[in-house]
């Protein structure tokens, strides 16, 4: 089975801190994604990457950046954490043919609290 | 713009009942996904389908491409089925999914 592993299950950080959320997948998937999940808003895409060193903004990229130096690892960076970034963060990976997305797999999530 | 709507938002059932959750979407798809999230838990992919019907245990997912509609059915529901169920589709994109806001299912013993 594909595994998507997020480095922390729960995280508490202070306002203004730089925060790194790490995600690793073990099935050689090209695509990796970072989402945040908030009550009443559902899952929203922050950034995604379709190849090493390639990235594209999702729907809510403000306040975030990402890094993909190796195919298996996709990092989400909060440059200066703020309280409105308190949320559940989910990483996912997939592979895609010309017309279909396959094997969409999610990590267990990181619940980040910014105080 | 690809929009995904789920209904109902909340659903309470008694153990043993047959449950249906609906999903409608606005943009033609390459595949539709059903996901499950238990309280405090991560997200698990239940089904990916692009036509017809799929079955896994007590779970059945159907899709009608012409009507842009999918349903998730749970037969003989059990309290352990209590979770948020989310549908998502790719809306023609090779990479990104658009998600519904989820249906919170509570099955009482």
mmCIF file of C-alpha atoms in Angstrom:
data_model
loop_
_atom_site.group_PDB
_atom_site.id
_atom_site.type_symbol
_atom_site.label_atom_id
_atom_site.label_comp_id
_atom_site.label_asym_id
_atom_site.label_seq_id
_atom_site.Cartn_x
_atom_site.Cartn_y
_atom_site.Cartn_z
ATOM 1 C CA UNK A 1 0.000 0.000 0.000
ATOM 2 C CA UNK A 2 1.037 3.549 -0.662
ATOM 3 C CA UNK A 3 1.982 5.346 2.466
ATOM 4 C CA UNK A 4 1.951 9.067 2.932
ATOM 5 C CA UNK A 5 3.618 9.972 6.194
ATOM 6 C CA UNK A 6 3.370 13.339 7.868
ATOM 7 C CA UNK A 7 6.075 14.038 10.394
ATOM 8 C CA UNK A 8 3.896 15.319 13.236
ATOM 9 C CA UNK A 9 0.370 14.508 14.349
ATOM 10 C CA UNK A 10 0.015 17.518 16.641
ATOM 11 C CA UNK A 11 2.058 20.707 16.677
ATOM 12 C CA UNK A 12 1.869 23.870 18.781
ATOM 13 C CA UNK A 13 3.810 26.922 17.610
ATOM 14 C CA UNK A 14 4.022 30.563 18.595
ATOM 15 C CA UNK A 15 2.937 33.483 16.442
ATOM 16 C CA UNK A 16 5.802 34.609 14.215
ATOM 17 C CA UNK A 17 7.662 31.290 14.263
ATOM 18 C CA UNK A 18 8.780 29.646 11.035
ATOM 19 C CA UNK A 19 7.054 26.271 10.792
ATOM 20 C CA UNK A 20 7.959 23.291 8.634
ATOM 21 C CA UNK A 21 5.462 20.513 7.921
ATOM 22 C CA UNK A 22 7.030 17.482 6.291
ATOM 23 C CA UNK A 23 5.403 14.864 4.093
ATOM 24 C CA UNK A 24 6.977 11.735 2.633
ATOM 25 C CA UNK A 25 5.434 9.212 0.224
ATOM 26 C CA UNK A 26 6.882 5.833 -0.677
ATOM 27 C CA UNK A 27 5.322 4.965 -4.049
ATOM 28 C CA UNK A 28 7.172 7.170 -6.482
ATOM 29 C CA UNK A 29 4.124 9.368 -7.126
ATOM 30 C CA UNK A 30 4.730 12.406 -9.307
ATOM 31 C CA UNK A 31 2.086 14.591 -7.702
ATOM 32 C CA UNK A 32 2.005 15.817 -4.135
ATOM 33 C CA UNK A 33 -0.419 18.196 -2.475
ATOM 34 C CA UNK A 34 -0.895 20.218 0.680
ATOM 35 C CA UNK A 35 -4.422 20.963 1.896
ATOM 36 C CA UNK A 36 -5.856 22.578 4.949
ATOM 37 C CA UNK A 37 -9.130 21.494 6.446
ATOM 38 C CA UNK A 38 -11.336 23.847 8.437
ATOM 39 C CA UNK A 39 -14.855 23.350 9.835
ATOM 40 C CA UNK A 40 -17.495 24.501 7.389
ATOM 41 C CA UNK A 41 -14.937 25.144 4.645
ATOM 42 C CA UNK A 42 -13.851 21.609 3.844
ATOM 43 C CA UNK A 43 -10.533 20.827 2.209
ATOM 44 C CA UNK A 44 -8.767 23.627 0.402
ATOM 45 C CA UNK A 45 -5.674 23.283 -1.729
ATOM 46 C CA UNK A 46 -2.674 25.343 -0.633
ATOM 47 C CA UNK A 47 0.019 24.200 -3.077
ATOM 48 C CA UNK A 48 0.769 21.226 -5.236
ATOM 49 C CA UNK A 49 3.782 19.853 -7.025
ATOM 50 C CA UNK A 50 3.800 17.682 -10.153
ATOM 51 C CA UNK A 51 7.541 17.063 -10.239
ATOM 52 C CA UNK A 52 10.739 17.702 -8.339
ATOM 53 C CA UNK A 53 11.358 21.436 -7.937
ATOM 54 C CA UNK A 54 8.030 22.173 -9.647
ATOM 55 C CA UNK A 55 5.187 23.781 -7.740
ATOM 56 C CA UNK A 56 1.920 25.527 -8.397
ATOM 57 C CA UNK A 57 -0.267 27.650 -6.195
ATOM 58 C CA UNK A 58 -3.576 26.251 -5.117
ATOM 59 C CA UNK A 59 -6.585 28.183 -3.924
ATOM 60 C CA UNK A 60 -5.123 29.646 -0.709
ATOM 61 C CA UNK A 61 -1.327 29.997 -1.026
ATOM 62 C CA UNK A 62 -0.964 33.254 0.899
ATOM 63 C CA UNK A 63 1.289 32.910 3.931
ATOM 64 C CA UNK A 64 2.696 29.563 2.773
ATOM 65 C CA UNK A 65 5.554 28.309 0.655
ATOM 66 C CA UNK A 66 6.628 24.798 -0.347
ATOM 67 C CA UNK A 67 9.742 22.874 -1.198
ATOM 68 C CA UNK A 68 10.208 19.703 -3.232
ATOM 69 C CA UNK A 69 13.873 18.857 -3.572
ATOM 70 C CA UNK A 70 13.289 15.086 -3.792
ATOM 71 C CA UNK A 71 10.431 13.216 -5.409
ATOM 72 C CA UNK A 72 9.317 11.540 -2.205
ATOM 73 C CA UNK A 73 9.297 14.611 0.035
ATOM 74 C CA UNK A 74 7.082 17.702 -0.052
ATOM 75 C CA UNK A 75 7.443 20.329 2.652
ATOM 76 C CA UNK A 76 5.001 23.060 3.593
ATOM 77 C CA UNK A 77 6.524 26.160 5.161
ATOM 78 C CA UNK A 78 4.759 28.803 7.188
ATOM 79 C CA UNK A 79 7.200 31.708 6.989
ATOM 80 C CA UNK A 80 5.732 33.538 9.981
ATOM 81 C CA UNK A 81 2.962 31.593 11.658
ATOM 82 C CA UNK A 82 -0.232 33.417 12.532
ATOM 83 C CA UNK A 83 -3.246 32.377 14.576
ATOM 84 C CA UNK A 84 -5.429 32.166 11.457
ATOM 85 C CA UNK A 85 -3.191 29.345 10.262
ATOM 86 C CA UNK A 86 -4.395 27.138 13.102
ATOM 87 C CA UNK A 87 -5.871 24.206 11.191
ATOM 88 C CA UNK A 88 -5.602 20.567 10.192
ATOM 89 C CA UNK A 89 -3.031 20.173 7.406
ATOM 90 C CA UNK A 90 -3.249 17.195 5.079
ATOM 91 C CA UNK A 91 -0.687 16.002 2.593
ATOM 92 C CA UNK A 92 -1.629 13.792 -0.364
ATOM 93 C CA UNK A 93 0.040 12.170 -3.324
ATOM 94 C CA UNK A 94 -1.156 10.724 -6.608
ATOM 95 C CA UNK A 95 -0.090 9.785 -10.088
ATOM 96 C CA UNK A 96 -1.905 10.744 -13.255
ATOM 97 C CA UNK A 97 -2.207 9.659 -16.850
ATOM 98 C CA UNK A 98 -3.297 12.049 -19.584
ATOM 99 C CA UNK A 99 -6.913 11.943 -18.509
ATOM 100 C CA UNK A 100 -7.170 10.425 -15.072
ATOM 101 C CA UNK A 101 -5.864 10.825 -11.568
ATOM 102 C CA UNK A 102 -4.978 7.598 -9.784
ATOM 103 C CA UNK A 103 -3.999 6.422 -6.398
ATOM 104 C CA UNK A 104 -4.936 9.540 -4.483
ATOM 105 C CA UNK A 105 -3.612 8.846 -0.980
ATOM 106 C CA UNK A 106 -3.768 11.067 2.065
ATOM 107 C CA UNK A 107 -1.569 11.323 5.097
ATOM 108 C CA UNK A 108 -3.060 11.230 8.570
ATOM 109 C CA UNK A 109 -2.852 14.974 8.994
ATOM 110 C CA UNK A 110 -1.065 17.425 11.244
ATOM 111 C CA UNK A 111 -3.178 19.470 13.622
ATOM 112 C CA UNK A 112 -1.346 22.767 13.983
ATOM 113 C CA UNK A 113 -2.203 25.240 16.707
ATOM 114 C CA UNK A 114 -0.625 28.697 16.582
ATOM 115 C CA UNK A 115 -0.765 30.550 19.897
ATOM 116 C CA UNK B 1 -15.456 26.656 -12.085
ATOM 117 C CA UNK B 2 -15.725 23.136 -10.733
ATOM 118 C CA UNK B 3 -18.164 22.955 -7.819
ATOM 119 C CA UNK B 4 -19.007 19.908 -5.747
ATOM 120 C CA UNK B 5 -22.128 19.828 -3.602
ATOM 121 C CA UNK B 6 -22.992 17.182 -1.053
ATOM 122 C CA UNK B 7 -26.226 16.413 0.713
ATOM 123 C CA UNK B 8 -27.179 16.093 3.418
ATOM 124 C CA UNK B 9 -24.643 17.992 5.521
ATOM 125 C CA UNK B 10 -25.572 15.982 8.600
ATOM 126 C CA UNK B 11 -27.218 12.592 8.837
ATOM 127 C CA UNK B 12 -28.237 10.611 11.915
ATOM 128 C CA UNK B 13 -29.315 7.003 11.565
ATOM 129 C CA UNK B 14 -30.125 4.003 13.715
ATOM 130 C CA UNK B 15 -27.926 0.936 13.508
ATOM 131 C CA UNK B 16 -29.011 -1.299 10.659
ATOM 132 C CA UNK B 17 -30.514 1.443 8.494
ATOM 133 C CA UNK B 18 -29.684 1.887 4.809
ATOM 134 C CA UNK B 19 -27.903 5.191 4.230
ATOM 135 C CA UNK B 20 -27.482 7.306 1.108
ATOM 136 C CA UNK B 21 -25.213 10.318 0.691
ATOM 137 C CA UNK B 22 -25.431 12.351 -2.509
ATOM 138 C CA UNK B 23 -22.868 14.293 -4.481
ATOM 139 C CA UNK B 24 -23.442 16.602 -7.461
ATOM 140 C CA UNK B 25 -20.758 18.322 -9.469
ATOM 141 C CA UNK B 26 -20.715 20.987 -12.146
ATOM 142 C CA UNK B 27 -17.777 20.080 -14.411
ATOM 143 C CA UNK B 28 -17.354 16.830 -16.302
ATOM 144 C CA UNK B 29 -14.920 14.523 -14.620
ATOM 145 C CA UNK B 30 -12.275 11.960 -15.258
ATOM 146 C CA UNK B 31 -12.904 10.314 -11.893
ATOM 147 C CA UNK B 32 -14.932 10.844 -8.750
ATOM 148 C CA UNK B 33 -13.620 9.959 -5.308
ATOM 149 C CA UNK B 34 -15.356 9.077 -2.063
ATOM 150 C CA UNK B 35 -13.336 9.595 1.096
ATOM 151 C CA UNK B 36 -13.925 8.803 4.759
ATOM 152 C CA UNK B 37 -12.658 10.640 7.823
ATOM 153 C CA UNK B 38 -13.291 9.369 11.346
ATOM 154 C CA UNK B 39 -13.408 11.939 14.166
ATOM 155 C CA UNK B 40 -9.883 13.128 14.867
ATOM 156 C CA UNK B 41 -8.541 10.829 12.180
ATOM 157 C CA UNK B 42 -6.908 11.030 8.814
ATOM 158 C CA UNK B 43 -8.618 10.668 5.452
ATOM 159 C CA UNK B 44 -9.021 7.297 3.776
ATOM 160 C CA UNK B 45 -9.931 6.828 0.145
ATOM 161 C CA UNK B 46 -12.965 4.553 -0.219
ATOM 162 C CA UNK B 47 -13.670 4.576 -3.942
ATOM 163 C CA UNK B 48 -12.551 6.076 -7.200
ATOM 164 C CA UNK B 49 -15.018 5.625 -10.041
ATOM 165 C CA UNK B 50 -15.638 7.045 -13.473
ATOM 166 C CA UNK B 51 -18.703 5.018 -14.479
ATOM 167 C CA UNK B 52 -21.270 2.570 -13.153
ATOM 168 C CA UNK B 53 -20.989 1.157 -9.701
ATOM 169 C CA UNK B 54 -18.406 -0.160 -7.258
ATOM 170 C CA UNK B 55 -18.923 -2.230 -4.113
ATOM 171 C CA UNK B 56 -16.682 -2.884 -1.145
ATOM 172 C CA UNK B 57 -18.236 -4.769 1.736
ATOM 173 C CA UNK B 58 -21.287 -2.833 2.889
ATOM 174 C CA UNK B 59 -20.350 0.248 0.882
ATOM 175 C CA UNK B 60 -21.626 0.895 -2.641
ATOM 176 C CA UNK B 61 -20.784 3.881 -4.828
ATOM 177 C CA UNK B 62 -22.657 4.741 -8.003
ATOM 178 C CA UNK B 63 -22.197 7.445 -10.585
ATOM 179 C CA UNK B 64 -24.348 8.896 -13.356
ATOM 180 C CA UNK B 65 -22.079 10.780 -15.718
ATOM 181 C CA UNK B 66 -24.904 12.380 -17.722
ATOM 182 C CA UNK B 67 -26.556 13.787 -14.610
ATOM 183 C CA UNK B 68 -23.208 14.644 -12.940
ATOM 184 C CA UNK B 69 -24.295 12.866 -9.792
ATOM 185 C CA UNK B 70 -22.879 10.202 -7.519
ATOM 186 C CA UNK B 71 -24.230 8.423 -4.462
ATOM 187 C CA UNK B 72 -22.592 6.551 -1.621
ATOM 188 C CA UNK B 73 -24.733 3.891 0.006
ATOM 189 C CA UNK B 74 -24.097 2.058 3.257
ATOM 190 C CA UNK B 75 -26.119 -1.086 3.890
ATOM 191 C CA UNK B 76 -26.790 -2.383 7.425
ATOM 192 C CA UNK B 77 -25.153 0.658 8.982
ATOM 193 C CA UNK B 78 -23.113 0.274 12.163
ATOM 194 C CA UNK B 79 -21.873 2.799 14.761
ATOM 195 C CA UNK B 80 -18.330 2.331 13.447
ATOM 196 C CA UNK B 81 -19.529 3.866 10.154
ATOM 197 C CA UNK B 82 -19.882 7.187 11.983
ATOM 198 C CA UNK B 83 -17.549 9.547 10.165
ATOM 199 C CA UNK B 84 -17.414 12.418 7.708
ATOM 200 C CA UNK B 85 -17.842 11.282 4.107
ATOM 201 C CA UNK B 86 -16.396 13.517 1.418
ATOM 202 C CA UNK B 87 -16.770 13.374 -2.331
ATOM 203 C CA UNK B 88 -14.275 14.926 -4.698
ATOM 204 C CA UNK B 89 -13.674 15.118 -8.411
ATOM 205 C CA UNK B 90 -10.895 16.220 -10.669
ATOM 206 C CA UNK B 91 -13.106 18.388 -12.896
ATOM 207 C CA UNK B 92 -10.979 17.600 -15.911
ATOM 208 C CA UNK B 93 -7.699 18.451 -14.198
ATOM 209 C CA UNK B 94 -4.962 15.857 -14.237
ATOM 210 C CA UNK B 95 -3.764 16.860 -10.837
ATOM 211 C CA UNK B 96 -6.180 18.597 -8.541
ATOM 212 C CA UNK B 97 -9.314 17.487 -6.757
ATOM 213 C CA UNK B 98 -12.196 19.708 -5.788
ATOM 214 C CA UNK B 99 -13.888 18.581 -2.595
ATOM 215 C CA UNK B 100 -17.400 18.747 -1.261
ATOM 216 C CA UNK B 101 -17.771 20.064 2.267
ATOM 217 C CA UNK B 102 -18.542 16.608 3.620
ATOM 218 C CA UNK B 103 -21.458 14.776 5.214
ATOM 219 C CA UNK B 104 -21.268 14.031 8.931
ATOM 220 C CA UNK B 105 -22.849 10.635 9.526
ATOM 221 C CA UNK B 106 -23.741 9.489 13.038
ATOM 222 C CA UNK B 107 -25.024 5.950 13.491
ATOM 223 C CA UNK B 108 -26.579 5.308 16.877
ATOM 224 C CA UNK B 109 -26.674 1.820 18.417
#
